[in-house]
Short mmCIF file of C-alpha atoms in Angstrom, two decimals:
data_model
loop_
_atom_site.label_atom_id
_atom_site.label_comp_id
_atom_site.label_asym_id
_atom_site.label_seq_id
_atom_site.Cartn_x
_atom_site.Cartn_y
_atom_site.Cartn_z
CA MET A 420 -14.28 4.38 -3.38
CA PRO A 421 -12.80 4.04 0.14
CA SER A 422 -9.57 5.90 0.81
CA ILE A 423 -8.05 3.99 3.74
CA ILE A 424 -9.98 0.89 4.79
CA PRO A 425 -10.67 0.43 8.54
CA LEU A 426 -8.72 -2.50 9.99
CA LYS A 427 -11.88 -4.43 10.98
CA THR A 428 -13.20 -4.18 7.40
CA LEU A 429 -9.81 -5.00 5.93
CA LYS A 430 -9.61 -8.30 7.85
CA LYS A 431 -12.82 -9.44 6.10
CA MET A 432 -11.38 -8.85 2.62
CA GLY A 433 -9.58 -11.35 0.41
CA ALA A 434 -6.57 -10.85 -1.86
CA LYS A 435 -8.83 -10.61 -4.95
CA ASP A 436 -10.83 -7.83 -3.29
CA VAL A 437 -7.61 -5.92 -2.63
CA ARG A 438 -6.39 -6.29 -6.22
CA LYS A 439 -9.73 -5.13 -7.60
CA LEU A 440 -9.65 -2.08 -5.32
CA GLN A 441 -6.04 -1.30 -6.29
CA LEU A 442 -6.74 -1.40 -10.02
CA ALA A 443 -9.72 0.91 -9.61
CA LYS A 444 -7.65 3.34 -7.54
CA LEU A 445 -4.72 3.18 -10.01
CA ARG A 446 -7.00 4.01 -12.93
CA ALA A 447 -8.59 6.91 -11.04
CA GLN A 448 -5.17 8.22 -9.97
CA ILE A 449 -3.76 8.10 -13.51
CA LYS A 450 -6.83 9.96 -14.80
CA PHE A 451 -6.36 12.60 -12.10
CA LEU A 452 -2.66 13.01 -12.98
CA TYR A 453 -3.39 13.30 -16.69
CA GLU A 454 -5.96 16.02 -16.09
CA ASN A 455 -4.21 17.97 -13.31
CA ASN A 456 -0.47 17.27 -13.15
CA VAL A 457 1.82 19.01 -15.66
CA PHE A 458 4.76 16.70 -14.96
CA TYR A 459 2.88 13.44 -15.42
CA ARG A 460 0.64 14.58 -18.26
CA ARG A 461 3.83 15.35 -20.19
CA LYS A 462 5.35 11.94 -19.34
CA LEU A 463 2.21 10.07 -20.35
CA LYS A 464 1.78 12.00 -23.61
CA GLU A 465 5.44 11.47 -24.51
CA SER A 466 4.79 7.72 -24.20
CA ASN A 467 1.50 7.96 -26.16
CA ILE A 468 -0.44 6.72 -23.13
CA HIS A 469 -3.97 7.92 -22.34
CA PRO A 470 -5.68 7.02 -19.03
CA ASP A 471 -8.30 5.00 -20.95
CA ASP A 472 -5.48 2.72 -22.13
CA ILE A 473 -4.84 1.49 -18.57
CA ARG A 474 -7.38 -1.29 -18.01
CA THR A 475 -5.24 -4.01 -16.40
CA PHE A 476 -2.08 -4.35 -14.33
CA ASP A 477 -0.31 -5.47 -17.51
CA ASP A 478 -1.29 -2.15 -19.10
CA PHE A 479 0.02 -0.28 -16.06
CA VAL A 480 3.62 -1.52 -16.48
CA LYS A 481 3.76 0.23 -19.88
CA ILE A 482 3.91 3.56 -18.02
CA PRO A 483 7.53 4.85 -17.81
CA PHE A 484 9.34 4.96 -14.48
CA THR A 485 9.96 8.12 -12.49
CA THR A 486 13.46 8.59 -11.02
CA LYS A 487 14.73 10.82 -8.24
CA GLU A 488 17.17 12.45 -10.67
CA GLU A 489 14.25 13.29 -12.98
CA VAL A 490 12.29 14.81 -10.09
CA VAL A 491 15.26 16.92 -9.03
CA ARG A 492 15.88 18.13 -12.58
CA ASP A 493 12.23 19.20 -12.80
CA ILE A 494 12.54 21.16 -9.52
CA VAL A 495 15.65 22.96 -10.80
CA GLU A 496 13.90 23.83 -14.07
CA ASN A 497 10.60 24.81 -12.41
CA PRO A 498 11.42 26.28 -8.99
CA PRO A 499 10.59 26.19 -6.18
CA PHE A 500 8.35 23.07 -6.18
CA GLY A 501 8.68 21.68 -9.70
CA SER A 502 5.82 20.90 -12.10
CA ARG A 503 4.77 17.76 -10.15
CA VAL A 504 2.73 19.67 -7.53
CA GLY A 505 -0.56 18.93 -9.29
CA VAL A 506 -2.85 21.32 -7.39
CA PRO A 507 -3.19 25.11 -6.95
CA ARG A 508 -1.19 26.76 -4.20
CA SER A 509 -4.45 27.50 -2.34
CA LYS A 510 -5.00 23.78 -1.74
CA LEU A 511 -1.58 23.11 -0.17
CA VAL A 512 -1.67 22.79 3.63
CA ARG A 513 1.56 21.01 4.60
CA PHE A 514 5.21 21.24 3.53
CA HIS A 515 8.14 18.91 4.22
CA ILE A 516 11.36 18.11 2.37
CA THR A 517 13.65 15.17 1.71
CA PRO A 518 17.27 15.37 0.48
CA GLY A 519 17.92 14.82 -3.20
CA PRO A 520 21.01 14.50 -5.43
CA LYS A 521 23.36 17.46 -5.86
CA GLY A 522 22.15 19.13 -2.68
CA VAL A 523 18.66 19.83 -4.05
CA PHE A 524 15.82 19.34 -1.57
CA ILE A 525 12.69 17.59 -2.84
CA PRO A 526 9.51 19.26 -1.53
CA ILE A 527 6.80 16.97 -0.13
CA LEU A 528 3.48 18.79 -0.28
CA PHE A 529 0.03 17.83 1.00
CA THR A 530 -3.56 18.86 0.45
CA LYS A 531 -6.17 18.35 3.20
CA ASN A 532 -7.19 15.07 1.57
CA ASP A 533 -3.56 13.94 1.40
CA VAL A 534 -3.07 14.68 5.10
CA LYS A 535 -6.21 12.72 6.04
CA ASP A 536 -5.13 9.65 4.06
CA TRP A 537 -1.54 9.91 5.31
CA ILE A 538 -2.62 10.02 8.96
CA LYS A 539 -5.20 7.23 8.55
CA ALA A 540 -2.73 4.95 6.74
CA ASN A 541 -0.08 5.45 9.40
CA SER A 542 -2.53 5.12 12.31
CA ARG A 543 -3.84 1.84 10.97
CA ALA A 544 -0.29 0.58 10.35
CA LEU A 545 0.65 1.35 13.95
CA LEU A 546 -2.52 -0.41 15.07
CA TRP A 547 -1.62 -3.62 13.25
CA ALA A 548 1.94 -3.22 14.57
CA GLY A 549 0.51 -3.53 18.09
CA VAL A 550 0.14 0.08 19.29
CA ARG A 551 -3.01 0.61 21.37
CA ARG A 552 -4.94 3.55 22.85
CA ASN A 553 -3.45 3.06 26.31
CA ASP A 554 0.14 3.24 25.03
CA ILE A 555 2.59 6.06 25.74
CA VAL A 556 4.68 6.41 22.60
CA GLN A 557 8.14 8.01 22.75
CA ILE A 558 9.09 9.41 19.31
CA THR A 559 12.79 10.12 18.75
CA PHE A 560 12.57 11.31 15.14
CA GLY A 561 13.02 15.02 14.44
CA TYR A 562 10.16 17.51 14.42
CA THR A 563 11.67 19.51 11.58
CA LEU A 564 11.29 20.01 7.85
CA PHE A 565 11.94 16.27 7.56
CA ILE A 566 8.78 14.25 7.77
CA ALA A 567 9.21 11.38 10.24
CA GLY A 568 8.66 13.01 13.65
CA MET A 569 5.44 14.81 12.75
CA MET A 570 4.19 11.82 10.75
CA PHE A 571 4.46 9.41 13.67
CA HIS A 572 3.14 12.00 16.11
CA LEU A 573 -0.06 12.68 14.15
CA ALA A 574 -0.64 8.95 13.61
CA VAL A 575 -0.25 8.15 17.31
CA GLU A 576 -2.51 11.05 18.26
CA ASN A 577 -5.17 9.96 15.74
CA LEU A 578 -5.03 6.44 17.13
CA GLY A 579 -5.86 7.78 20.57
CA ALA A 580 -2.53 6.91 22.19
CA LEU A 581 -0.28 9.47 23.89
CA PRO A 582 2.75 10.68 21.86
CA ILE A 583 5.81 12.10 23.62
CA PRO A 584 7.51 14.42 21.08
CA ILE A 585 11.06 14.30 22.43
CA GLY A 586 12.79 14.16 19.05
CA PRO A 587 16.39 13.03 18.43
CA GLY A 588 19.48 13.31 20.61
CA ASN A 589 19.71 14.31 24.29
CA THR A 590 19.97 10.67 25.32
CA LYS A 591 19.98 11.44 29.04
CA GLN A 592 16.59 13.08 28.65
CA GLN A 593 15.34 10.11 26.62
CA VAL A 594 16.18 7.88 29.58
CA LYS A 595 14.53 10.27 32.04
CA ILE A 596 11.32 10.28 29.99
CA ILE A 597 11.27 6.47 29.80
CA LYS A 598 11.80 6.17 33.55
CA GLU A 599 9.56 8.96 34.85
CA TYR A 600 6.66 8.92 32.38
CA GLY A 601 6.41 5.21 31.67
CA SER A 602 6.81 5.09 27.90
CA THR A 603 5.49 1.76 26.59
CA VAL A 604 6.43 2.13 22.91
CA LEU A 605 9.69 3.47 21.47
CA ILE A 606 9.78 4.69 17.85
CA SER A 607 13.38 5.19 16.76
CA THR A 608 16.16 4.06 14.51
CA PRO A 609 17.41 0.69 15.78
CA SER A 610 20.92 2.07 16.29
CA TYR A 611 19.66 4.93 18.45
CA ALA A 612 17.48 2.55 20.46
CA LEU A 613 20.65 0.65 21.37
CA ARG A 614 22.28 3.95 22.36
CA ILE A 615 19.34 4.66 24.70
CA LEU A 616 19.73 1.18 26.19
CA GLU A 617 23.41 1.87 26.78
CA GLU A 618 22.52 5.10 28.60
CA LEU A 619 19.95 3.26 30.73
CA GLU A 620 22.58 0.77 31.82
CA ASN A 621 25.16 3.51 32.45
CA ASN A 622 22.67 5.02 34.88
CA GLY A 623 22.17 1.73 36.68
CA ILE A 624 18.64 1.24 35.33
CA ASP A 625 17.58 -2.30 34.47
CA PRO A 626 15.41 -2.21 31.30
CA GLU A 627 13.01 -4.56 33.07
CA GLU A 628 12.29 -1.76 35.54
CA THR A 629 10.75 0.27 32.70
CA ARG A 630 7.34 -0.13 31.04
CA LEU A 631 8.72 -0.37 27.50
CA ARG A 632 7.27 -3.38 25.69
CA LYS A 633 7.19 -2.47 21.99
CA PHE A 634 9.70 -1.07 19.53
CA ILE A 635 9.08 0.27 16.02
CA GLY A 636 12.28 0.72 14.03
CA ALA A 637 12.47 2.90 10.94
CA ALA A 638 14.90 4.78 8.66
CA GLU A 639 17.53 2.00 8.65
CA PRO A 640 17.67 -1.50 7.15
CA TRP A 641 17.94 -3.78 10.17
CA VAL A 642 15.66 -6.82 10.12
CA THR A 643 17.56 -8.15 7.09
CA VAL A 644 20.93 -7.90 8.87
CA LYS A 645 21.54 -11.48 9.96
CA GLY A 646 20.86 -11.97 13.65
CA PHE A 647 20.38 -8.27 14.35
CA ARG A 648 16.75 -8.41 15.51
CA ASP A 649 17.44 -11.39 17.79
CA GLU A 650 20.44 -9.61 19.28
CA PHE A 651 18.42 -6.41 19.63
CA LYS A 652 15.68 -8.21 21.58
CA ARG A 653 18.25 -10.05 23.67
CA LYS A 654 19.76 -6.74 24.75
CA TRP A 655 16.41 -5.00 25.12
CA LYS A 656 15.11 -8.02 27.03
CA ILE A 657 11.89 -6.30 28.13
CA ILE A 658 10.76 -5.53 24.53
CA LYS A 659 8.38 -8.23 23.35
CA SER A 660 7.90 -7.06 19.75
CA ALA A 661 10.38 -5.27 17.49
CA ILE A 662 8.59 -4.07 14.37
CA ASP A 663 10.08 -2.91 11.05
CA TYR A 664 8.55 0.19 9.45
CA TYR A 665 9.51 0.97 5.85
CA GLY A 666 8.73 4.19 4.04
CA LEU A 667 10.32 7.05 2.16
CA GLY A 668 10.14 10.75 2.81
CA GLU A 669 8.27 10.97 -0.48
CA CYS A 670 5.86 8.16 0.42
CA ALA A 671 5.15 6.68 3.83
CA PRO A 672 4.02 4.23 4.98
CA VAL A 673 5.00 1.65 2.37
CA SER A 674 5.12 -1.50 4.52
CA VAL A 675 4.86 -2.21 8.26
CA GLU A 676 5.18 -5.49 10.11
CA CYS A 677 2.64 -6.96 12.50
CA PRO A 678 3.78 -8.71 15.71
CA ASN A 679 4.46 -11.91 13.72
CA GLU A 680 7.69 -10.15 12.65
CA ASN A 681 8.02 -11.94 9.32
CA GLY A 682 7.73 -9.29 6.64
CA GLY A 683 6.13 -5.88 6.35
CA HIS A 684 2.52 -5.73 5.15
CA ILE A 685 2.39 -3.37 2.17
CA VAL A 686 -0.18 -0.63 2.75
CA GLU A 687 -1.97 -1.64 -0.42
CA ASP A 688 -4.85 0.81 -0.33
CA TYR A 689 -2.37 3.69 0.02
CA VAL A 690 0.50 2.66 -2.25
CA TYR A 691 0.96 0.21 -5.12
CA VAL A 692 4.28 -1.64 -4.93
CA GLU A 693 6.17 -3.44 -7.67
CA VAL A 694 9.54 -5.19 -7.55
CA VAL A 695 11.40 -5.00 -10.85
CA ASP A 696 14.68 -6.11 -12.35
CA PRO A 697 16.93 -3.07 -11.75
CA ARG A 698 18.57 -3.46 -15.17
CA SER A 699 15.70 -4.36 -17.51
CA GLY A 700 12.87 -2.80 -15.50
CA GLU A 701 10.77 -5.94 -16.04
CA PRO A 702 8.44 -6.96 -13.17
CA LEU A 703 9.73 -9.86 -11.09
CA GLU A 704 7.87 -12.81 -9.62
CA PRO A 705 7.14 -13.07 -5.89
CA GLU A 706 10.22 -14.03 -3.82
CA GLU A 707 12.58 -12.65 -6.51
CA GLU A 708 14.78 -9.83 -5.23
CA GLY A 709 14.80 -6.58 -7.16
CA GLU A 710 14.19 -2.85 -6.93
CA ILE A 711 11.12 -1.52 -5.13
CA VAL A 712 8.93 0.73 -7.30
CA ILE A 713 6.08 2.68 -5.71
CA THR A 714 2.95 4.49 -6.90
CA HIS A 715 0.62 6.64 -4.80
CA LEU A 716 -2.98 5.46 -5.08
CA SER A 717 -4.84 8.63 -4.14
CA ARG A 718 -2.33 11.45 -3.82
CA GLU A 719 -3.20 14.96 -4.99
CA ALA A 720 -0.01 16.99 -4.26
CA THR A 721 3.50 15.83 -5.33
CA PRO A 722 2.30 12.35 -6.33
CA LEU A 723 4.60 9.57 -7.48
CA LEU A 724 3.92 7.23 -10.42
CA ARG A 725 6.16 4.15 -10.83
CA TYR A 726 8.90 5.78 -8.72
CA ARG A 727 12.18 3.87 -8.53
CA THR A 728 13.37 3.78 -4.92
CA SER A 729 16.76 2.04 -5.45
CA ASP A 730 15.86 -0.11 -2.40
CA VAL A 731 16.14 -3.89 -2.79
CA SER A 732 13.52 -6.34 -1.52
CA TYR A 733 11.10 -9.03 -2.67
CA ILE A 734 7.34 -9.48 -2.51
CA ILE A 735 5.72 -12.20 -0.39
CA GLU A 736 2.45 -12.98 -2.15
CA ASP A 737 0.51 -14.81 0.57
CA SER A 738 -0.15 -13.25 3.95
CA ASP A 739 -0.07 -15.60 6.93
CA CYS A 740 -2.32 -13.50 9.15
CA GLU A 741 -5.63 -11.63 9.04
CA ILE A 742 -4.27 -8.75 6.97
CA PRO A 743 -4.83 -9.62 3.28
CA PHE A 744 -2.11 -7.33 1.93
CA ARG A 745 1.02 -8.71 0.27
CA LYS A 746 4.29 -8.24 2.16
CA LEU A 747 7.82 -7.03 1.54
CA GLY A 748 10.62 -9.22 2.83
CA GLY A 749 12.54 -6.33 4.40
CA VAL A 750 15.04 -4.05 2.67
CA PHE A 751 18.34 -5.73 1.83
CA GLY A 752 20.24 -2.72 0.56
CA ARG A 753 20.42 -0.62 -2.56
CA ILE A 754 20.67 -1.61 -6.20
CA ASP A 755 24.10 0.02 -6.18
CA ASP A 756 25.30 -2.27 -3.39
CA THR A 757 28.61 -3.49 -4.80
CA ARG A 758 31.71 -2.20 -6.58
CA LYS A 759 35.14 -3.63 -7.26
CA VAL A 760 37.80 -1.48 -5.55
CA LYS A 761 41.52 -2.20 -5.80
CA GLY A 762 40.66 -5.56 -7.32
CA VAL A 763 38.39 -6.54 -4.40
CA LYS A 764 34.60 -6.71 -4.58
CA VAL A 765 33.23 -4.40 -1.86
CA PHE A 766 29.61 -4.55 -0.70
CA SER A 767 28.03 -1.60 1.05
CA SER A 768 26.22 -4.15 3.25
CA GLN A 769 29.64 -5.10 4.65
CA VAL A 770 30.21 -1.52 5.76
CA LEU A 771 26.78 -1.50 7.40
CA GLU A 772 27.59 -4.72 9.26
CA VAL A 773 30.70 -3.09 10.76
CA LEU A 774 28.85 0.11 11.71
CA ARG A 775 26.20 -1.96 13.52
CA LYS A 776 28.82 -2.83 16.13
CA TYR A 777 28.94 0.77 17.32
CA ASN A 778 26.00 2.62 18.87
CA VAL A 779 27.60 5.97 18.02
CA PHE A 780 26.70 5.62 14.32
CA THR A 781 23.24 5.94 12.76
CA GLY A 782 23.93 3.34 10.08
CA LYS A 783 23.92 5.88 7.26
CA PHE A 784 27.03 6.13 5.13
CA GLN A 785 28.32 6.75 1.62
CA MET A 786 31.16 5.09 -0.28
CA ILE A 787 32.90 7.48 -2.68
CA ILE A 788 35.27 5.76 -5.10
CA SER A 789 37.65 7.81 -7.23
CA LYS A 790 41.19 7.68 -8.64
CA LYS A 791 44.42 9.00 -7.16
CA GLY A 792 46.77 8.67 -10.09
CA PRO A 793 46.42 5.08 -11.36
CA LEU A 794 45.09 3.74 -8.05
CA ASP A 795 41.54 3.42 -6.72
CA TYR A 796 40.78 5.68 -3.75
CA LEU A 797 38.03 4.72 -1.29
CA LYS A 798 36.48 7.42 0.90
CA LEU A 799 33.76 6.67 3.45
CA VAL A 800 31.41 9.35 4.76
CA ILE A 801 29.82 8.06 7.97
CA GLU A 802 27.02 9.65 10.00
CA HIS A 803 27.15 9.74 13.82
CA HIS A 804 24.43 10.67 16.30
CA LYS A 805 24.28 14.33 17.28
CA ASP A 806 25.45 13.78 20.85
CA ARG A 807 28.24 11.33 19.96
CA GLU A 808 30.88 13.18 17.92
CA ALA A 809 33.68 12.86 20.51
CA GLN A 810 33.01 9.14 20.99
CA ALA A 811 32.92 8.59 17.22
CA ARG A 812 36.32 10.20 16.80
CA GLY A 813 37.64 8.22 19.74
CA ILE A 814 36.96 4.87 18.05
CA LEU A 815 38.11 5.90 14.58
CA LYS A 816 41.30 3.79 14.73
CA LYS A 817 39.36 0.69 15.79
CA LEU A 818 36.77 1.37 13.09
CA ARG A 819 39.49 1.49 10.41
CA GLU A 820 40.81 -1.89 11.53
CA ASP A 821 37.34 -3.47 11.60
CA LEU A 822 36.61 -2.16 8.11
CA LYS A 823 39.90 -3.51 6.80
CA GLU A 824 39.13 -6.93 8.27
CA MET A 825 35.65 -6.97 6.76
CA LEU A 826 36.37 -5.42 3.34
CA LEU A 827 39.86 -6.89 2.89
CA ILE A 828 41.07 -3.43 1.91
CA ARG A 829 41.67 -0.37 4.06
CA PRO A 830 39.57 2.75 3.34
CA ASP A 831 41.88 5.58 2.27
CA GLU A 832 39.80 8.22 4.06
CA ILE A 833 36.99 8.31 6.62
CA VAL A 834 34.92 11.46 7.11
CA LEU A 835 32.55 11.69 10.09
CA VAL A 836 29.46 13.91 9.72
CA GLU A 837 26.70 14.88 12.12
CA GLU A 838 23.25 13.34 11.85
CA GLY A 839 21.07 15.12 9.29
CA SER A 840 23.88 17.19 7.76
CA TYR A 841 24.63 15.12 4.64
CA ASP A 842 22.65 13.73 1.68
CA PHE A 843 22.85 9.93 1.80
CA SER A 844 20.37 9.34 -1.05
CA LYS A 845 23.14 7.42 -2.86
CA THR A 846 25.05 4.74 -0.98
CA ILE A 847 27.82 4.46 -3.58
CA VAL A 848 29.25 7.28 -5.70
CA ASP A 849 31.70 5.93 -8.26
CA LYS A 850 33.66 8.76 -9.87
CA ARG A 851 36.30 6.64 -11.60
CA PHE A 852 34.61 6.75 -14.98
CA THR A 853 33.44 10.37 -14.85
CA GLU A 854 36.55 12.11 -13.52
CA GLY A 855 39.75 12.81 -15.38
CA SER A 856 42.79 11.68 -13.43
#
């Protein structure tokens, strides 16, 4: 059974071929988990499910979901990695982490086979996104315990292009690298890409004087923000394609756009994606918005089986290009996107829309709703780029006014935090029904 299909072979396949391959890989993965993974063997046995019972996709949806809270609880009860590791320590070759609830980090572990599949899946995704061997790729994600920087670097290297591992922050140096070394591809959060553009202009450099032609944006919802991609390309006038990359620390890639820029192709030989009703858990039809649920198809260490992401999207069944994989229609927010505060319905997407106006912010934030006496109390925790704290504090008054205009209520408190210092796994924390007041 192939692990990651070469792009040339993939383009010759049809949708039925892909579904047949996925079902075979799902059945093999479930058998592997039942035989080797303490965490998932327990879950399957508790639901009276044996691997032989899973013969169709309809059988597959009988398997219970996995939640981030459940994973974290297992790590606390079975430190340091939890019971979901699935392989002996001697087979583990790579370690990363992602933030979890209550300040608990979730380990992301790899075997040699996992690393090979991970690199191949990301390399091929970058290839269909338009990256080529002659590209110089500037990577602004961190080369730390978090996964993104190293993930993109290894994929670019495997593709045969040249990665520049500059990492986050130090915007003046980002500009210097672009100018002096001729970067042709920028991989970044969209908000930080706009900050780099601002620094270029502050230094009197016309973007058209650079060799940048392609942008791959990750770690923030952006293509679903109305008009944002068009405005981004208008400002970055030299960039011909602006591609959305979607993945989680626990599983990446999940979906990546091609230069058509109309939905991310799900990496369907690496991950199986469902979209379900966030309340009932029932699978939804194509084009219906719901919660993204993911399953690794050939993961040995720290695998995920029907993992609820809390991200909201919809599936596009028919591909309009040579890649036969289904697509995701971008990420629209979280399932916990709205709450009524002080009698007014507040959407977290409204907060994001305000933050998009300012290049100092990463786009990550958390709404914390509690009670002060009988009244609702709204606190916003907002993340700024590492080199922008002073500027962020300087626009705080204007930010408050913009938020009031958008939300129709004024936040009672705004807390600014440095990039990477806070767990934003939950967009909304509503304490009104759990706290005494």
